[in-house]
Short mmCIF file of C-alpha atoms and ligand atoms in Angstrom, two decimals:
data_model
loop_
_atom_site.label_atom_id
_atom_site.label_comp_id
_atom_site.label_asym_id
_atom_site.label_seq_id
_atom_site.Cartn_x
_atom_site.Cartn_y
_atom_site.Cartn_z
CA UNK A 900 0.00 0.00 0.00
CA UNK A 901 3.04 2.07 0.03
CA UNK A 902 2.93 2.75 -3.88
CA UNK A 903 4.25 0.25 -5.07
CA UNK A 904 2.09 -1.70 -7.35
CA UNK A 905 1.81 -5.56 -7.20
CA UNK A 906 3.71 -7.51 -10.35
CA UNK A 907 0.60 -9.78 -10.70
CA UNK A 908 -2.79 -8.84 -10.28
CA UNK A 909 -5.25 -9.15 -7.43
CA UNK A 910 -8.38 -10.17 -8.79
CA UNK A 911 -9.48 -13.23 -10.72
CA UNK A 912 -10.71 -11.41 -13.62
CA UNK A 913 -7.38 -9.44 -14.00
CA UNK A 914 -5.54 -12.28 -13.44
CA UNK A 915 -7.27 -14.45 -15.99
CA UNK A 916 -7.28 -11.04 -18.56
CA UNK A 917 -3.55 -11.41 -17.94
CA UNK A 918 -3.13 -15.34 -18.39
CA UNK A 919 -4.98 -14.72 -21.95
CA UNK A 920 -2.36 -12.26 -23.22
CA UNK A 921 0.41 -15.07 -22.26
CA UNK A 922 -0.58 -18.17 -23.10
CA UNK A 923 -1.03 -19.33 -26.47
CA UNK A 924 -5.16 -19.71 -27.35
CA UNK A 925 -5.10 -23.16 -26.97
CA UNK A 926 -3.74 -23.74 -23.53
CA UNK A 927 -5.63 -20.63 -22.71
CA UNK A 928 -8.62 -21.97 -24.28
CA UNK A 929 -8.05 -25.19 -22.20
CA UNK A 930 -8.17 -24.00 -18.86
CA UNK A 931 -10.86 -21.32 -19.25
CA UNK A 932 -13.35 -23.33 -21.38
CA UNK A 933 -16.24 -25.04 -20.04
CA UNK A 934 -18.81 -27.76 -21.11
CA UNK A 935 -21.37 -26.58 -23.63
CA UNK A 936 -22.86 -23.07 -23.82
CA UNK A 937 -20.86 -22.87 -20.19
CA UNK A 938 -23.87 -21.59 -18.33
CA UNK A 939 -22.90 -24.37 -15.69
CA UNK A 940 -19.85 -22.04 -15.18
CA UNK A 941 -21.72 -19.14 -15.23
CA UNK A 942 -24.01 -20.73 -12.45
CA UNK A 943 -21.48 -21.22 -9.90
CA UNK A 944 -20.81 -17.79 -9.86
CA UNK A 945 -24.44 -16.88 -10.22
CA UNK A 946 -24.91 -19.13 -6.99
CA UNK A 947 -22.60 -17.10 -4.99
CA UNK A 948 -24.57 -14.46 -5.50
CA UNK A 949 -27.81 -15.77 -3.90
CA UNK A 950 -26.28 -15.45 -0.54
CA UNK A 951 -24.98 -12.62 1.91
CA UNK A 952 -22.72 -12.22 4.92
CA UNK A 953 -24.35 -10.35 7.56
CA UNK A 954 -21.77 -8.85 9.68
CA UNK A 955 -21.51 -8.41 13.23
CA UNK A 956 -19.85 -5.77 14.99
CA UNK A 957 -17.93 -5.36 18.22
CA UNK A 958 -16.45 -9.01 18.44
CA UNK A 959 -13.00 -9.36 19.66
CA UNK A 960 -11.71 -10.46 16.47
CA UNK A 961 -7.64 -9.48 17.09
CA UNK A 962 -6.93 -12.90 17.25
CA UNK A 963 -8.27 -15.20 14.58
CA UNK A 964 -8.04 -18.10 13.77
CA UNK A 965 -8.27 -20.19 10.03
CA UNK A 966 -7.13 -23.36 11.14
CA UNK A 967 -9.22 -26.48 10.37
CA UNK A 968 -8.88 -30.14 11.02
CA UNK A 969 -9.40 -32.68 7.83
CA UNK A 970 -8.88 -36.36 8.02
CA UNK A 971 -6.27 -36.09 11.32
CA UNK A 972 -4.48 -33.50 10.06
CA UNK A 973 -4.43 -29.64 11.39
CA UNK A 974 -4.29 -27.43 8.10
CA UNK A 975 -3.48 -23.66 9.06
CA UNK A 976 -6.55 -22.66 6.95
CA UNK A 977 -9.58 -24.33 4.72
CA UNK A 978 -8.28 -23.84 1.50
CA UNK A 979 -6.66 -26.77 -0.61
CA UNK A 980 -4.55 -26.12 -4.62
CA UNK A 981 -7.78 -28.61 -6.39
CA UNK A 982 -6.50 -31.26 -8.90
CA UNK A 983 -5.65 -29.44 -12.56
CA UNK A 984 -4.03 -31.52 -15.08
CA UNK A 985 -1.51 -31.51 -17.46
CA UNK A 986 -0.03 -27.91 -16.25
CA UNK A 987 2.73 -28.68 -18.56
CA UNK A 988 0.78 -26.43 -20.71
CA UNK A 989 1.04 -23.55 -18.74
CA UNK A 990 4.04 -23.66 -17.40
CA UNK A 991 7.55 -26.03 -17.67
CA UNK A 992 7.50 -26.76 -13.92
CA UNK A 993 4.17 -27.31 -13.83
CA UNK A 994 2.78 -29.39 -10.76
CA UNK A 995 6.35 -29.22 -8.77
CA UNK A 996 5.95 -25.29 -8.64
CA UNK A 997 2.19 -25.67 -6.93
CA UNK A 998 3.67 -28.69 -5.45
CA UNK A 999 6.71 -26.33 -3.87
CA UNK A 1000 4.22 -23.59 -3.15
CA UNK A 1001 1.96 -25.06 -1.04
CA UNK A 1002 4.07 -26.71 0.56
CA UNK A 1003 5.83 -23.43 1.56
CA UNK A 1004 2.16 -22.22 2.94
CA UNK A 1005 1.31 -25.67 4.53
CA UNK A 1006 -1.87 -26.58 2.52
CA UNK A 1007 -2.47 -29.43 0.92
CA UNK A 1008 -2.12 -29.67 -2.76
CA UNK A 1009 -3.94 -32.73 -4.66
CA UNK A 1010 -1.95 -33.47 -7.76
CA UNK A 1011 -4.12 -34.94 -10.83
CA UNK A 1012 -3.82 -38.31 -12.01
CA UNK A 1013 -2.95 -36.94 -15.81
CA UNK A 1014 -0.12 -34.39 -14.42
CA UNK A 1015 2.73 -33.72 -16.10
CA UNK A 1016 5.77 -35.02 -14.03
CA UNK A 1017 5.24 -38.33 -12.09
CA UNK A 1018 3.46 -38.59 -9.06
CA UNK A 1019 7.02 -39.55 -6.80
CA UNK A 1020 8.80 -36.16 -8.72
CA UNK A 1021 6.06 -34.04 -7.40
CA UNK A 1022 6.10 -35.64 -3.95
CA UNK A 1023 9.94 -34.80 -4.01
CA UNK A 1024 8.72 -31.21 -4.66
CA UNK A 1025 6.60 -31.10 -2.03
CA UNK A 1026 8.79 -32.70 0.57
CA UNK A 1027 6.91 -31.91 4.18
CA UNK A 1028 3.87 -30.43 2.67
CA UNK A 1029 0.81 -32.46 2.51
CA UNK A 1030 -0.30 -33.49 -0.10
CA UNK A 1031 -3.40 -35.58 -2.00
CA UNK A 1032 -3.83 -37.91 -5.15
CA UNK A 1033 -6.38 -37.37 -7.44
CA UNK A 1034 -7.51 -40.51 -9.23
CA UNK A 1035 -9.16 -40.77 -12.57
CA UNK A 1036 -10.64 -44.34 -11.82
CA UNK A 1037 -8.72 -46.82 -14.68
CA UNK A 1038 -10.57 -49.46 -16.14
CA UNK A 1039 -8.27 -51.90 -15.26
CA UNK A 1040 -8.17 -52.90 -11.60
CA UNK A 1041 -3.89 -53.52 -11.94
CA UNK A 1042 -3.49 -50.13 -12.97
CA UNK A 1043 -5.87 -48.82 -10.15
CA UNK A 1044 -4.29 -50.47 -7.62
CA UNK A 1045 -0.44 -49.99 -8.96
CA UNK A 1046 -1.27 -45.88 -8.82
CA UNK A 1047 -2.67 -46.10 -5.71
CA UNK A 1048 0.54 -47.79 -3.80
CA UNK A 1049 2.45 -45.83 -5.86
CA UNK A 1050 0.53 -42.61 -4.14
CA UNK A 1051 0.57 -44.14 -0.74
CA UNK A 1052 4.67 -44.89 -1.00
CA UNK A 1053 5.31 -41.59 -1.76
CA UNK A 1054 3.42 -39.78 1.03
CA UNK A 1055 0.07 -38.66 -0.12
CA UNK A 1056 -2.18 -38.74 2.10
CA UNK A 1057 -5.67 -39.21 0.92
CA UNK A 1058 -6.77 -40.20 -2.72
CA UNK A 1059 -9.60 -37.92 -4.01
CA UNK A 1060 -11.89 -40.01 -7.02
CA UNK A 1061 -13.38 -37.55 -9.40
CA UNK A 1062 -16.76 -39.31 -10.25
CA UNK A 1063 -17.72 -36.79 -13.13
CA UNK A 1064 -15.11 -37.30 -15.47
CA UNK A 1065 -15.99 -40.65 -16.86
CA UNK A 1066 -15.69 -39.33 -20.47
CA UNK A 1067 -14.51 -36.08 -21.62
CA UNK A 1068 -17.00 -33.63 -22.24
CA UNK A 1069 -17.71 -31.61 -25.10
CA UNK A 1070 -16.33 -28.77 -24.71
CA UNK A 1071 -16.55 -26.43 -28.09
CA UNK A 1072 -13.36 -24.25 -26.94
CA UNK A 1073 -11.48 -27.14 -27.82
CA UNK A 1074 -13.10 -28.62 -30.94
CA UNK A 1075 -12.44 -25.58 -32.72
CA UNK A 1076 -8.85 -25.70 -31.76
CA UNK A 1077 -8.91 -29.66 -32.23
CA UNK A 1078 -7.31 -29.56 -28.91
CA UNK A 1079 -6.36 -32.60 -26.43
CA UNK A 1080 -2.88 -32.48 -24.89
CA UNK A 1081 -3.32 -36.25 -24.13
CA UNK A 1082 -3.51 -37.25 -27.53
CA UNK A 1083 -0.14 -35.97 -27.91
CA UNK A 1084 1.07 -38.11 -24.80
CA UNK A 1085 1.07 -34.47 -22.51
CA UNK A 1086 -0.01 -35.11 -18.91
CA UNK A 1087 0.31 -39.09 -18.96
CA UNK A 1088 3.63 -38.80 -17.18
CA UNK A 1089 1.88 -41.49 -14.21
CA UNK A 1090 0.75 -44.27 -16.51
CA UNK A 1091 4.57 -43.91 -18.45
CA UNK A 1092 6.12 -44.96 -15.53
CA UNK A 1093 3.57 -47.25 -13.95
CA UNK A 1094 5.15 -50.42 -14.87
CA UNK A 1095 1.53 -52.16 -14.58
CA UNK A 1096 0.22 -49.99 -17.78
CA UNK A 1097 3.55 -50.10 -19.11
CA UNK A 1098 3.33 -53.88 -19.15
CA UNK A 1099 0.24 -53.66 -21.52
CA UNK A 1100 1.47 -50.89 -24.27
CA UNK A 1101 1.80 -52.52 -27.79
CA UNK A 1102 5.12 -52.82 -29.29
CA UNK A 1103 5.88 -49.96 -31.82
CA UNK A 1104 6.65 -50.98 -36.05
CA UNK A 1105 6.42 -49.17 -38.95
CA UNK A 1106 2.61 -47.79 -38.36
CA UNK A 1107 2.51 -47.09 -34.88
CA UNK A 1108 5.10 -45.11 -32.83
CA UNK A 1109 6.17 -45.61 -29.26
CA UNK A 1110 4.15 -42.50 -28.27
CA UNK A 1111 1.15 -43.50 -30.59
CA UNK A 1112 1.36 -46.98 -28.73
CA UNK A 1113 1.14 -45.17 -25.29
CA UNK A 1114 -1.78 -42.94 -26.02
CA UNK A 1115 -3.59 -45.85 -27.47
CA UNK A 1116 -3.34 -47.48 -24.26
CA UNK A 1117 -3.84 -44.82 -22.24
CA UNK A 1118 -7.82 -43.95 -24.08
CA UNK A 1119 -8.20 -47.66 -23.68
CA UNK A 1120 -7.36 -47.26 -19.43
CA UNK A 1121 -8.36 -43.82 -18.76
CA UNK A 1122 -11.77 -44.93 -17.27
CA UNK A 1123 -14.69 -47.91 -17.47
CA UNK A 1124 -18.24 -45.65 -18.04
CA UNK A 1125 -19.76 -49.15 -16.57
CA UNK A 1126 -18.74 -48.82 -12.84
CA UNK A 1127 -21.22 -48.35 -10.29
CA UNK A 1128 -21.60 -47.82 -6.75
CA UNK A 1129 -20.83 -51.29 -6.18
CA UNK A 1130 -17.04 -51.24 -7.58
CA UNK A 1131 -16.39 -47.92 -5.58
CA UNK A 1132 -17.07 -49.90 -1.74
CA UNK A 1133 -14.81 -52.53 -3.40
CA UNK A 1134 -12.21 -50.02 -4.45
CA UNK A 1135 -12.95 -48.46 -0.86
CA UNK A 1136 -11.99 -51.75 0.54
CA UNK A 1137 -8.58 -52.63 -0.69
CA UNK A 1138 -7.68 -48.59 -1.20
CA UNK A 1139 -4.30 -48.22 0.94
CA UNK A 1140 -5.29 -44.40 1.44
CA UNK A 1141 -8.50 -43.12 2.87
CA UNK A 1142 -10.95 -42.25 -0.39
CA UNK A 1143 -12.78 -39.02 -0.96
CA UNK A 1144 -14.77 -39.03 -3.76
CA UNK A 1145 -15.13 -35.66 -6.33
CA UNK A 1146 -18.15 -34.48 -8.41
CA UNK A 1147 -21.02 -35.18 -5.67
CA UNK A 1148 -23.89 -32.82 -6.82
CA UNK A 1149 -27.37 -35.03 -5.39
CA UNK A 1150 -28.07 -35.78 -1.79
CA UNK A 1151 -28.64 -39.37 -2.76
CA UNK A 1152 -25.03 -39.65 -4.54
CA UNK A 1153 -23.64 -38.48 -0.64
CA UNK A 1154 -25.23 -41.49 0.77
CA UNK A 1155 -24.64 -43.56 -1.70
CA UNK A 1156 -20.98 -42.86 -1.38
CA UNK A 1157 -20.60 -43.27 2.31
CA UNK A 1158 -22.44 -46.45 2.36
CA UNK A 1159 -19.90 -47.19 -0.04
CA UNK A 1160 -17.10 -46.47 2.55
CA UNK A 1161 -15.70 -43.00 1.59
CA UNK A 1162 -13.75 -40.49 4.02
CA UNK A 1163 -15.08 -37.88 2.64
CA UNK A 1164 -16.89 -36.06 -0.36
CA UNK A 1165 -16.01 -32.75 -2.77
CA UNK A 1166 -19.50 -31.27 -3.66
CA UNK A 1167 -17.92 -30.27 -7.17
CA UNK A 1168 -19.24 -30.19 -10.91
CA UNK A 1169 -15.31 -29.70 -12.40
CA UNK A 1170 -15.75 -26.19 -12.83
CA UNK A 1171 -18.66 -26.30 -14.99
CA UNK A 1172 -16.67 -28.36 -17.69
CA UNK A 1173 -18.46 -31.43 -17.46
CA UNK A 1174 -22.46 -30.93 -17.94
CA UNK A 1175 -23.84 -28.02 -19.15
CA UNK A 1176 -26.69 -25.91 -17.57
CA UNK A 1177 -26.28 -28.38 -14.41
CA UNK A 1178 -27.01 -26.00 -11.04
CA UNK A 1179 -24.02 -24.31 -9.53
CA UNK A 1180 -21.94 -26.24 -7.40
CA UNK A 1181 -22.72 -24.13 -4.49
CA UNK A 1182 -26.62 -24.49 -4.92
CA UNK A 1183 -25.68 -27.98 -4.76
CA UNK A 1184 -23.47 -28.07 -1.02
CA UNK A 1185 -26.66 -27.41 1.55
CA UNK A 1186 -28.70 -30.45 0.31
CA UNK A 1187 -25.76 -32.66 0.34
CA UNK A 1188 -24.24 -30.82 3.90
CA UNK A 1189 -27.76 -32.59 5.21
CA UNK A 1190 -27.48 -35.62 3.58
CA UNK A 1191 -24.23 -36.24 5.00
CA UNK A 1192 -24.88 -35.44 8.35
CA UNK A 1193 -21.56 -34.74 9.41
CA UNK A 1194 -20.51 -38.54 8.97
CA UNK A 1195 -17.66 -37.77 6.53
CA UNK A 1196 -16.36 -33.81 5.66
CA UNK A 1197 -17.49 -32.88 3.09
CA UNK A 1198 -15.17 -30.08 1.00
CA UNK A 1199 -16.74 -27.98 -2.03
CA UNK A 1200 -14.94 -26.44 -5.16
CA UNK A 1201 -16.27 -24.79 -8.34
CA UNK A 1202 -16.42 -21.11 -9.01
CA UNK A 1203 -14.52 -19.92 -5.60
CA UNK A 1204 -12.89 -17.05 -6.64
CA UNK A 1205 -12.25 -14.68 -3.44
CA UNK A 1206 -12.36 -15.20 0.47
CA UNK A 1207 -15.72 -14.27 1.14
CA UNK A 1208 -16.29 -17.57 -1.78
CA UNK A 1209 -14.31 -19.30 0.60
CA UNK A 1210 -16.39 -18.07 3.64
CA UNK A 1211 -19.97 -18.85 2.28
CA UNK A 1212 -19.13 -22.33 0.77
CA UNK A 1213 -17.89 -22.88 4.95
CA UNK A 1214 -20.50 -21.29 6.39
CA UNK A 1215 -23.02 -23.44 4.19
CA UNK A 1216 -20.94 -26.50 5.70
CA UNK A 1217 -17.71 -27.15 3.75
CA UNK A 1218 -15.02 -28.11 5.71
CA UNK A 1219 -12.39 -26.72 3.27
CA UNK A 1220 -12.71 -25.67 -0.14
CA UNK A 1221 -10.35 -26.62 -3.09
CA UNK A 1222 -9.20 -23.81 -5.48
CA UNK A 1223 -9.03 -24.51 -9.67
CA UNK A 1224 -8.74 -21.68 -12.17
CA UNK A 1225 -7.02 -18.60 -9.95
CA UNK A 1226 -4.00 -20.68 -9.01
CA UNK A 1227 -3.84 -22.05 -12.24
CA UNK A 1228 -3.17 -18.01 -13.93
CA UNK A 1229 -0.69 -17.38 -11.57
CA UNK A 1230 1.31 -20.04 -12.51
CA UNK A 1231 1.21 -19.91 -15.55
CA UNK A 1232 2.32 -15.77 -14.83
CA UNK A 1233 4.76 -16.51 -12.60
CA UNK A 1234 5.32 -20.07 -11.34
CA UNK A 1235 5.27 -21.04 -8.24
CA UNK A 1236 5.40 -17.27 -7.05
CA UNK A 1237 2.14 -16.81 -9.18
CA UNK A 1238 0.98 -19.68 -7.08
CA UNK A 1239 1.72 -18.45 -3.97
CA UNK A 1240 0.35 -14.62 -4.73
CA UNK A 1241 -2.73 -16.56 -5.22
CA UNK A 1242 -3.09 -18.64 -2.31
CA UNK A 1243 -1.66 -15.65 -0.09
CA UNK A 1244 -4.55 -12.90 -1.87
CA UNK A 1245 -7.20 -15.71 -0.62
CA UNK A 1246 -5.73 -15.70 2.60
CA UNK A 1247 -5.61 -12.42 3.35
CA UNK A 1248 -8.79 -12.00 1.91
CA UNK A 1249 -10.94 -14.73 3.96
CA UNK A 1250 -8.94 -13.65 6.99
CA UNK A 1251 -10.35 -10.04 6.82
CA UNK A 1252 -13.41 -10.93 5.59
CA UNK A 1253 -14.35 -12.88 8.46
CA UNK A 1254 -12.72 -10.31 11.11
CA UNK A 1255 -14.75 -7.50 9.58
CA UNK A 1256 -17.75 -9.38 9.87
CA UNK A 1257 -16.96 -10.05 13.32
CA UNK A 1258 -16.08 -13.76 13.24
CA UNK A 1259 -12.89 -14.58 14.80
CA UNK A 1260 -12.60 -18.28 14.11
CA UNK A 1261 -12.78 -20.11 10.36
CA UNK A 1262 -15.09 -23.18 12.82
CA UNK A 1263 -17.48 -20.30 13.96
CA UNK A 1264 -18.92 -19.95 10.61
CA UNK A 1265 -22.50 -21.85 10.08
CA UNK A 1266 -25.50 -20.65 8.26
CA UNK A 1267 -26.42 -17.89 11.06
CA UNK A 1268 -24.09 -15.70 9.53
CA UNK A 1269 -25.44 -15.52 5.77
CA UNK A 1270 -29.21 -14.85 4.56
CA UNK A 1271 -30.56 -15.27 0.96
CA UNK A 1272 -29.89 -12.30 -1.09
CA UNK A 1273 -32.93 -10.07 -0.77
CA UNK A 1274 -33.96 -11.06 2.38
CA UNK A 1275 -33.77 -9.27 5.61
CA UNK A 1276 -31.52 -10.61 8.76
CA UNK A 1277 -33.59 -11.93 10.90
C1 FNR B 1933 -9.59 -29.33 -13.84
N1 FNR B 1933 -10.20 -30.14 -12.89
C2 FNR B 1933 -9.73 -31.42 -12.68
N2 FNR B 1933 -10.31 -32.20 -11.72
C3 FNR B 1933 -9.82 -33.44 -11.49
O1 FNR B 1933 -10.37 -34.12 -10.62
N3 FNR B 1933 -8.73 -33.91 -12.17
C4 FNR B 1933 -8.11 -33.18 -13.12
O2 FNR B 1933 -7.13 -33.61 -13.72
C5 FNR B 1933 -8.63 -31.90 -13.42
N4 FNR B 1933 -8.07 -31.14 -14.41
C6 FNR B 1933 -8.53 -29.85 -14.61
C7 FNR B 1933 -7.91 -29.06 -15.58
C8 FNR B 1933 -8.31 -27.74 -15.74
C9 FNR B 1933 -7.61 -26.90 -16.76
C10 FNR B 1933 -9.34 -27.20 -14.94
C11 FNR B 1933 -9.76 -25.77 -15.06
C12 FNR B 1933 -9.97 -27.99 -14.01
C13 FNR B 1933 -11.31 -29.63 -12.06
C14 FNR B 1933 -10.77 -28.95 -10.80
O3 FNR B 1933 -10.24 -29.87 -9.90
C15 FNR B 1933 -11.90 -28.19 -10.07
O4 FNR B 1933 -12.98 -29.06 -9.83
C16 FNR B 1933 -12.39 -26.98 -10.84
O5 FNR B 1933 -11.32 -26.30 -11.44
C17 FNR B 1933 -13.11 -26.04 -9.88
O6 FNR B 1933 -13.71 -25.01 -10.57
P1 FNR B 1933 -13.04 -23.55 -10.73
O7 FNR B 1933 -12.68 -23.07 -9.36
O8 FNR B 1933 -11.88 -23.71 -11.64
O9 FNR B 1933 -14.15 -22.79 -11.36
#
């Protein structure tokens, strides 16, 4: 505040304005896009919308307090780097910058299944820092369970299932730009050196190369559309780490998936790049916050763009929430320093945003603190 002016911007809309005018369309196009007309997008931020802080005034709030407890561990604050994949794209370091960077602020950081550097390089990265595994659930049961140990010998601590990503959607950003980094063997860096999938990649000749071979395998493995509830509390079962599964949006998906033996559940729609004109994530989190009953935590992402994001999706009864696009423009700006300016605007942001409204603790926030847009506090 003493004049001199921040090297990366503040806000998410800067910060993505400034991500376009770097990044070649493509990659841009990648990360920004959406599924369909991208109103799903366009409704998680809508949904934030429909709800208001109402502050309080006069609470001691000089000391406060962000820190949250998720699955035995104490995090210093409710705020998580989501799984993004293949950040190759944006930048050569890619997952072991958000890997070092979060680290460095003591949140976890869940690193995709299709990243860009192996899941034992990024763990390296990390060192101390927790850190989760995101799986995209392979067809093949081998493969499933050689990533897994993998994950679980190299630290991580949980492993997150995204449910919603069974197929790719269509996402018209890019078609036109005939755009899919996997095809050209980009962000398969775990199933390279999984010896399991490695095992089962055809031999290159004349009309296939080794790469072609890989990426063959790899559409063939990426997921099985035919697996139900059933094969997750079997997964559940003979997981080495504690599941959470990502992409819950119904009530009777939550209960489905703790019958099924999860630790926990992401109320998430990707971002809106799955199914278009779906509801907004967030319209989705109170319905499944009851459902769930606080058996399992239950974590939200999708549209969270500033700390009082952060503060609603808690006070509507997220535990945590995970973080996609910002962090994803500031490294691509500036690497793991973009990272960190991210994480560290959030920070500062939820922190005064819940001191101003006169809540001193990150645990004290529950539904008596927001009304519906429109309506008066009670
Ligand atoms: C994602 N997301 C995602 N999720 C996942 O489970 N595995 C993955 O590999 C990816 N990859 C990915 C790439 C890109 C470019 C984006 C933007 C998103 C979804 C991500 O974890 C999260 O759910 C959304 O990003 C949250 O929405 P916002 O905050 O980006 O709007």
């Amino acid at each position: 505040m003493g004049g001199q002016v921040p090297e990366l911007p503040v806000t998410y809309d800067a910060l993505e304005a400034r991500a376009r005018d770097h990044l070649d369309d493509r990659a841009f196009g990648y990360v920004a896009g959406s599924a369909g007309a991208e109103r799903t997008a366009a409704a998680n931020r809508e949904a934030f919308g429909r709800w208001r802080l109402v502050p309080r005034m006069l609470v001691d709030v000089a000391e406060r307090d962000l820190e949250v407890e998720l699955l035995g561990r104490t995090l210093p604050a409710p705020l998580l780097a989501g799984p993004v994949g293949v950040l190759s794209i944006v930048h050569p370091e890619a997952e072991k910058a958000v890997a070092r960077a979060m680290a460095g602020l003591g949140l976890p950081s869940v690193l995709s299944t299709v990243s860009s550097f192996p899941l034992e390089e990024v763990a390296d990265a990390a060192g101390e820092g927790p850190r989760w595994f995101q799986l995209y659930w392979p067809a093949e049961d081998p493969v499933t369970d050689s990533l897994l140990q993998r994950a679980a010998d190299a630290g991580y601590e949980a492993v997150m299932i995204t449910l919603d990503t069974r197929l790719l959607a269509w996402r018209p950003r890019d078609l036109a730009t005939a755009y899919l980094p996997f095809l050209h063997a980009e962000g398969l860096s775990n199933y390279l050196t999984d010896p399991v999938f490695a095992a089962g990649v055809a031999e290159p000749n004349e009309h296939l190369s080794a790469t072609q071979a890989a990426v063959m395998r790899w559409i063939q493995v990426f997921s099985d559309p035919a697996q139900t509830w059933s094969h997750l509390r079997e997964l559940c079962a003979r997981s080495p780490l504690p599941v959470l599964v990502k992409g819950i949006q119904h009530p009777d998906d939550a209960r489905l998936a703790i019958d099924a033996g999860v630790a926990g559940l992401v109320v998430s729609n990707h971002g809106g790049r799955q199914v278009d004109n779906a509801i907004g994530s967030l319209d989705a989190l109170p319905g499944v916050v009851a459902a769930v009953a606080d058996e399992v935590p239950v974590l939200f992402d999708s549209g969270v763009r500033t700390g009082a994001d952060a503060a609603v999706a808690i006070a509507l009864g997220a535990k945590a929430v995970l973080i996609g696009r910002p962090w994803v423009w500031g490294l691509a700006l500036a690497g793991e320093d973009g990272v960190r300016h991210v994480f560290r605007c959030l920070l500062a942001d939820l922190d005064l945003t819940l001191a101003l409204a006169g809540i001193a603790s990150v645990r004290d926030l529950d539904r008596g603190v927001l009304v519906r847009a429109g309506s008066e506090p009670s």
